[in-house]
Short mmCIF file of C-alpha atoms in Angstrom, two decimals:
data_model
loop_
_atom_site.label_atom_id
_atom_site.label_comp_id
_atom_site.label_asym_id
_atom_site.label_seq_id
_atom_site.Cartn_x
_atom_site.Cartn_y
_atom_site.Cartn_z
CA UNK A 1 65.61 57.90 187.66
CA UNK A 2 62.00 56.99 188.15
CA UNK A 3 60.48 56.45 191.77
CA UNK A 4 60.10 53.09 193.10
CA UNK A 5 57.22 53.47 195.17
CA UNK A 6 59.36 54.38 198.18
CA UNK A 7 62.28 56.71 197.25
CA UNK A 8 63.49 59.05 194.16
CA UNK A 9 67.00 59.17 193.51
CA UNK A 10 67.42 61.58 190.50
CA UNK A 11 70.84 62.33 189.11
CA UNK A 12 71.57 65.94 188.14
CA UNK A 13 73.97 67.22 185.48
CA UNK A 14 76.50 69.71 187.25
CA UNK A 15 78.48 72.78 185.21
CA UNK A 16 81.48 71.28 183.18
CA UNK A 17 83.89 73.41 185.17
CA UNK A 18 83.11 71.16 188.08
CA UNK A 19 84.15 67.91 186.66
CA UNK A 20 87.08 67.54 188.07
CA UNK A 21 85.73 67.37 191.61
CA UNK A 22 82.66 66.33 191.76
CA UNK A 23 81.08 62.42 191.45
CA UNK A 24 77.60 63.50 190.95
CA UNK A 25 75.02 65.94 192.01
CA UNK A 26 72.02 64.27 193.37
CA UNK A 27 68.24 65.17 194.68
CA UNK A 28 66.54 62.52 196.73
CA UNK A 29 63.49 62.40 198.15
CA UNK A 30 61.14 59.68 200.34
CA UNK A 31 57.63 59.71 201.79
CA UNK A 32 58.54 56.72 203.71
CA UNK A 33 57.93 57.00 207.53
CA UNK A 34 61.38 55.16 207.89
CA UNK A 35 63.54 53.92 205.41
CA UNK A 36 66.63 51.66 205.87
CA UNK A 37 69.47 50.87 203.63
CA UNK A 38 73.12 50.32 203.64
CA UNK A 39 75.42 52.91 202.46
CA UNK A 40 78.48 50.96 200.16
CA UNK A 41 81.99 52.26 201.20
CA UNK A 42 81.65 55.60 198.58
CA UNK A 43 83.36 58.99 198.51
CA UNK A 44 82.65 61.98 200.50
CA UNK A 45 79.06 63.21 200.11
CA UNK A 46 77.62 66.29 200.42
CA UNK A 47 74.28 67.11 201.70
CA UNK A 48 71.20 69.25 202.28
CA UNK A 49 68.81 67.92 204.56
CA UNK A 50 66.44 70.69 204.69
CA UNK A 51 63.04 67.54 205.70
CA UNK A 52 63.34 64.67 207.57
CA UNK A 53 66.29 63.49 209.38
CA UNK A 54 69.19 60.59 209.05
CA UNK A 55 70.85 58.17 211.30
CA UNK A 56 74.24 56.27 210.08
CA UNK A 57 75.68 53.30 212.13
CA UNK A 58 79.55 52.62 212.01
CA UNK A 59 81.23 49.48 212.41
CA UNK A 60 83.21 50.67 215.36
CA UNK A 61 79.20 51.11 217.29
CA UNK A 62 78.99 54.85 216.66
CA UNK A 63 75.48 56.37 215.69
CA UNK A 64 75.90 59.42 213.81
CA UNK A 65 73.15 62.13 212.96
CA UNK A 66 72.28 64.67 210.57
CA UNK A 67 71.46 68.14 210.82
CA UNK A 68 70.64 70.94 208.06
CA UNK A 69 74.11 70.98 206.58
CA UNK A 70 76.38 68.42 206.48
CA UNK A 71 79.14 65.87 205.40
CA UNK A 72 79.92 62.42 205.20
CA UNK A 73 83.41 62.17 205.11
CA UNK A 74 85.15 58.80 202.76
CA UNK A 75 83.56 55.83 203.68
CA UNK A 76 86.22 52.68 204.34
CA UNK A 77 83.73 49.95 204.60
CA UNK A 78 79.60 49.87 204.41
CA UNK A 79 77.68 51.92 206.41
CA UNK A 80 74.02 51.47 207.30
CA UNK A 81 71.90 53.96 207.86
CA UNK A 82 67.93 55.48 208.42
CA UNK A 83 66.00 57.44 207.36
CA UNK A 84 63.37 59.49 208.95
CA UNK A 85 61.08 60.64 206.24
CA UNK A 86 59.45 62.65 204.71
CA UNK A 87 63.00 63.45 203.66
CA UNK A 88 63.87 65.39 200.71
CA UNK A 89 68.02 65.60 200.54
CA UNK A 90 70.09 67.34 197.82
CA UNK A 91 73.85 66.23 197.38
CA UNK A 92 76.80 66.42 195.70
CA UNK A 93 79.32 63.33 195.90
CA UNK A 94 82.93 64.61 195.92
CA UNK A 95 85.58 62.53 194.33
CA UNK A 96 89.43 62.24 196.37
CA UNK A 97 90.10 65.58 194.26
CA UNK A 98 87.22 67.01 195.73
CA UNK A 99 87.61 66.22 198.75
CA UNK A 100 91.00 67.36 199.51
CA UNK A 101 90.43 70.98 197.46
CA UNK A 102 86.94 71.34 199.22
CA UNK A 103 87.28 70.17 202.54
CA UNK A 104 91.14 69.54 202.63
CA UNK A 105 91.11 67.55 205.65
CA UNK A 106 93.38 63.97 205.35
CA UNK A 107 90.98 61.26 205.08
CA UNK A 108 93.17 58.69 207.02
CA UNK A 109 92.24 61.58 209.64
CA UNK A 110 88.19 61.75 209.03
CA UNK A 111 87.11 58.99 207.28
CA UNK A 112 83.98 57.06 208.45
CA UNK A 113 82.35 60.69 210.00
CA UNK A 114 79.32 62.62 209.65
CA UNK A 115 80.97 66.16 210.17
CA UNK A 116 78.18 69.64 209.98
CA UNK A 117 79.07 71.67 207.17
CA UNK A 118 80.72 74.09 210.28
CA UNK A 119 83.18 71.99 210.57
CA UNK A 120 84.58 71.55 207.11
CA UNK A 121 84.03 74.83 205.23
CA UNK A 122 85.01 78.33 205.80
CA UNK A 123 82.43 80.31 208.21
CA UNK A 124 81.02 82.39 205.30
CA UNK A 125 80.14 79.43 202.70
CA UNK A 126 79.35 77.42 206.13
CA UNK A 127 76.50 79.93 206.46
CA UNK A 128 75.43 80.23 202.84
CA UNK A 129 74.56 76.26 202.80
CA UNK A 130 72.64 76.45 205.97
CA UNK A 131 70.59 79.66 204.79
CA UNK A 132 70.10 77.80 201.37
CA UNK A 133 68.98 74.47 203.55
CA UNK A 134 66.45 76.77 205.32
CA UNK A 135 65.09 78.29 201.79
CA UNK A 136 64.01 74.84 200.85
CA UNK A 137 62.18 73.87 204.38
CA UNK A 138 60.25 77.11 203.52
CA UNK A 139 59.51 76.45 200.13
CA UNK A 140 61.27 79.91 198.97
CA UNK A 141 63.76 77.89 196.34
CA UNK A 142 63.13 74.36 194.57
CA UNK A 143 65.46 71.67 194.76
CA UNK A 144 66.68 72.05 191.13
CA UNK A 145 67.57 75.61 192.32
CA UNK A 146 69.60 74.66 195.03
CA UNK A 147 71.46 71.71 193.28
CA UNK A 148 73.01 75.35 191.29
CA UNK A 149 73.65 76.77 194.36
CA UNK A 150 75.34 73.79 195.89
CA UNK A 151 77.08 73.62 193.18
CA UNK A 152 78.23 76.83 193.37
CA UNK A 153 79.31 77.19 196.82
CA UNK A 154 81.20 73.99 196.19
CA UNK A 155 82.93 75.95 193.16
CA UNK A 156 83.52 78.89 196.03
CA UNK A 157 84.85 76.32 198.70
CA UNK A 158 87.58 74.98 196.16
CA UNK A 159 90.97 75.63 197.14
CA UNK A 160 94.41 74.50 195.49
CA UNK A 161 96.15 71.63 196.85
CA UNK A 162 99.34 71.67 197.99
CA UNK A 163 102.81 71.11 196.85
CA UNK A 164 101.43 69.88 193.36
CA UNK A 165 99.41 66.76 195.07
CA UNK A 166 96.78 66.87 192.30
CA UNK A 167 99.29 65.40 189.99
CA UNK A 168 99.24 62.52 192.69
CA UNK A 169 95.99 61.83 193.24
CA UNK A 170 95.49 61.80 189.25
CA UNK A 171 98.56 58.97 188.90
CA UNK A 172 96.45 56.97 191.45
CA UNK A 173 93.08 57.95 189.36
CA UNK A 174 94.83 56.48 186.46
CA UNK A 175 96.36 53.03 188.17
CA UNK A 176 92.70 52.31 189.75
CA UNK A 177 91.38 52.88 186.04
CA UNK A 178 94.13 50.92 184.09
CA UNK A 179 92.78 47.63 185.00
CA UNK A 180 90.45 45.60 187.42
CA UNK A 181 93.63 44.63 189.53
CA UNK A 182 96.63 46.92 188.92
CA UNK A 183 99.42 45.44 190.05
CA UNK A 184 100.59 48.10 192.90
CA UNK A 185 103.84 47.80 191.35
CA UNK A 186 102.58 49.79 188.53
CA UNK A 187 101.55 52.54 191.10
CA UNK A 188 105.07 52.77 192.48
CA UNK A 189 106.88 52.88 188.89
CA UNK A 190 104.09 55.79 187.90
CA UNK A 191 104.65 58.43 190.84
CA UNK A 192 108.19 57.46 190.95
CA UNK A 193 108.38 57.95 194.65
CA UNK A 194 109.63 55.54 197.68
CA UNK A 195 107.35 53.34 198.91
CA UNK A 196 107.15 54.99 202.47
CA UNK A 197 105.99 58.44 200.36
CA UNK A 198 103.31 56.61 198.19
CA UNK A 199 101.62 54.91 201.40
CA UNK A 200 101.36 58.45 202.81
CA UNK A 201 99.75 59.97 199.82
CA UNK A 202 97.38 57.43 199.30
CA UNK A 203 96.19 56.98 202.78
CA UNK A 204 96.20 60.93 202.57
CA UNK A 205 93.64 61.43 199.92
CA UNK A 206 92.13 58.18 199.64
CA UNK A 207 92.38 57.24 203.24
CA UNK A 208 94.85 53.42 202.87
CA UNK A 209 97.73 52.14 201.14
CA UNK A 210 97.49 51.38 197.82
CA UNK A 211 96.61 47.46 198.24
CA UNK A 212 93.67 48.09 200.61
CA UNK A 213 92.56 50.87 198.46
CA UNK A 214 92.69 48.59 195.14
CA UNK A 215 90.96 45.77 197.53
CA UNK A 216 88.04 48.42 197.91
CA UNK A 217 87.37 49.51 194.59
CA UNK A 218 87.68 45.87 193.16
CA UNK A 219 85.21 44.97 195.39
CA UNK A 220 82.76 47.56 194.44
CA UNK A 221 83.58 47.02 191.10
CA UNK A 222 82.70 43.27 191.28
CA UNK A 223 79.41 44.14 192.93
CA UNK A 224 78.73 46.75 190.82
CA UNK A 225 79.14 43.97 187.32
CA UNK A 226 77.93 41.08 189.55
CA UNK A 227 74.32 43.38 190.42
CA UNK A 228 73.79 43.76 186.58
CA UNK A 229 70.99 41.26 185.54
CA UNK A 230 72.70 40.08 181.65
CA UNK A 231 76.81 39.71 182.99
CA UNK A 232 77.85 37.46 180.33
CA UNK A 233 80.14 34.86 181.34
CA UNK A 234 83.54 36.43 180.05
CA UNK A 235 82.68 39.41 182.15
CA UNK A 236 81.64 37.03 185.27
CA UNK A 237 85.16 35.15 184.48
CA UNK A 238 87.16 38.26 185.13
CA UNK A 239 85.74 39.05 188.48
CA UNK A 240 85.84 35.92 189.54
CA UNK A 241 89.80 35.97 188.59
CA UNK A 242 90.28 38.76 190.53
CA UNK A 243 90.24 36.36 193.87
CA UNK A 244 91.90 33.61 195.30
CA UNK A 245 88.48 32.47 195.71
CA UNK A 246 85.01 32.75 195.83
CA UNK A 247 85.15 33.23 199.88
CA UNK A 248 87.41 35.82 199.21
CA UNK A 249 85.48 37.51 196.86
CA UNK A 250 81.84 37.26 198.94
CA UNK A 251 83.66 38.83 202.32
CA UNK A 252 84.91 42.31 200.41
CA UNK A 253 81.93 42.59 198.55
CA UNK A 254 79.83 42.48 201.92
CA UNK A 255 82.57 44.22 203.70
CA UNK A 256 82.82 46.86 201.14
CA UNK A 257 79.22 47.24 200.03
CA UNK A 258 77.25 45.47 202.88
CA UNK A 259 75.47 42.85 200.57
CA UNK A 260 76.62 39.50 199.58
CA UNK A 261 76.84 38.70 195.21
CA UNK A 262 73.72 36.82 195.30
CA UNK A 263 71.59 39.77 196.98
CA UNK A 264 72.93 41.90 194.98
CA UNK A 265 71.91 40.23 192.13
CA UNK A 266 68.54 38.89 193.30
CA UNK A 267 68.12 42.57 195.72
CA UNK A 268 65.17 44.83 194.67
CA UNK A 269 66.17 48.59 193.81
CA UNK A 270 67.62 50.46 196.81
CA UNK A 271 69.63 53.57 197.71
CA UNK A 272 72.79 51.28 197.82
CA UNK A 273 71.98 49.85 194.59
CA UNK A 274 71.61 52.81 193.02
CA UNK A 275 74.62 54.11 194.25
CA UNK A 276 76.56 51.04 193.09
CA UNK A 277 75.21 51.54 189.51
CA UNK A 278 77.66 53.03 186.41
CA UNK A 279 75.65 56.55 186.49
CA UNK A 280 76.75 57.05 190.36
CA UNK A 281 80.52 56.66 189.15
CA UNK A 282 83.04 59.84 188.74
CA UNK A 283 86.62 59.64 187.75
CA UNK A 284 86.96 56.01 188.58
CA UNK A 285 85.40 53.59 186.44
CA UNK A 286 83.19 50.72 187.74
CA UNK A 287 85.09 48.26 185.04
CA UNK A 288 88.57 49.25 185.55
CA UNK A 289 90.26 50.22 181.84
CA UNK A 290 87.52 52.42 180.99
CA UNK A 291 83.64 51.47 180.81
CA UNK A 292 82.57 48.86 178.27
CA UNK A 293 79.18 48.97 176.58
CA UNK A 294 76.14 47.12 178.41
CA UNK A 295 76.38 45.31 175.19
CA UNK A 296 80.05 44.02 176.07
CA UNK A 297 79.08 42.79 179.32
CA UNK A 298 75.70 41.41 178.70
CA UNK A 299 74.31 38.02 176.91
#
């Protein structure tokens, strides 16, 4: 991606093997003295902050900080934050998979945290990432170099998951991709487990139940189409659908990404934007039932 004249979010390609768990690997960088943004409620991130520091505010009033090494733990609902720049910050964005083999703590137990890398990987990899983070402050390794080494310390960190959950946490992979508002129903009938069992799981490794979970990711799905500049009117008909109404619709989409429909569509290029956009998508697609072309969803 190209600089806008305030911040470079650049999107890295990550080793094949690591598809499974990771989102995206990410290099960002600002010469802004301060920058401000909102975060949209995204998967657990994470980062090198070897320059500048970061701030993120929670709805609850808590102010959390950075530091060298660190996580952000599954967002449930928008999070601003700032920036204290220079900042140069290299990330990888875990998926639920990732999560839970990487860091393996139950995200209706962490979510909404910034946690130092200390306190979610073993000791040894723990020290790796904040050696690496100190290479970059001194200028002894590039950021393209330590995207590979992120990426490989996240391929050390990976551990199985338990009792055969992955097969879960794929079922509900699928049902969020099968359409833009899976009937829950369908979820149940899938993992063919009780309901009490399938609330668990979910709020286990996605952090809710199924029907707040599908609430989220319509929501950022809906911002994501309703941000594009072209949505053609079939395309703008189906989000709509998705909600009673159009009150509805404009409180999860600020709840969930921290913008209303019309900033998104009329809001200059931002972190959150750029976040929101296709290319920051993993395992879940923005459309629901796989991605169409722009050309599908555009005049």
């Amino acid at each position: 991606m190209e600089a806008d004249g305030r911040f470079n979010f650049e999107f890295v390609g990550f080793p094949a093997d690591l598809a499974s768990y990771i989102n995206t690997l990410f290099i960002f960088r600002t010469d802004e003295d301060v920058l401000e943004d909102i975060l949209p409620a995204y998967s657990a991130q994470f980062f090198l902050m070897p320059v500048g520091e970061a701030e993120m505010h929670f709805a609850d009033g808590r102010v959390a900080h950075s530091s060298p090494a660190f996580f952000t733990t599954p967002l449930q609902q928008a999070a601003p934050f700032r920036l204290h720049g220079p900042a140069l910050a290299i990330g990888v964005s875990l998926n639920a998979l990732g999560w839970a083999a990487l860091g393996g703590i139950p995200v209706d137990q962490c979510a909404n945290q910034v946690l130092p890398a200390d306190q979610v990987l073993p000791a040894d990899l723990a020290q790796q990432v904040m050696e690496l983070s100190q290479s970059v402050s001194e200028g002894e390794i590039d950021a393209d170099g330590a995207c590979a080494q992120m990426a490989q310390i996240v391929r050390s960190g990976i551990r199985p998951i338990e009792n055969g959950h992955e097969t879960v946490i794929a079922r509900v992979i699928e049902w969020l991709n099968s359409d833009f508002n899976p009937p829950v129903e369908d979820l149940h009938e899938t993992l063919a487990l009780s309901p009490r069992q399938v609330q668990r799981l979910t709020k286990r490794y996605f952090g809710q139940p199924p029907s707040s979970l599908l609430k989220r990711y319509r929501a950022i799905r809906a911002a994501t189409l309703l941000s594009l500049p072209d949505l053609n009117d079939e395309m703008r008909r189906q989000v709509a659908d998705a909600y009673y109404d159009q009150a509805h619709m404009i409180h999860d989409i600020r709840h969930y990404t921290g913008r209303t429909p019309t900033l998104l569509k009329n809001d200059s290029r931002t972190v959150g934007t750029d976040t929101l956009a296709p290319d920051g998508y993993g395992l879940v697609e923005p459309f629901g039932a796989g991605s169409p072309d722009t050309k599908d969803i555009s005049d």
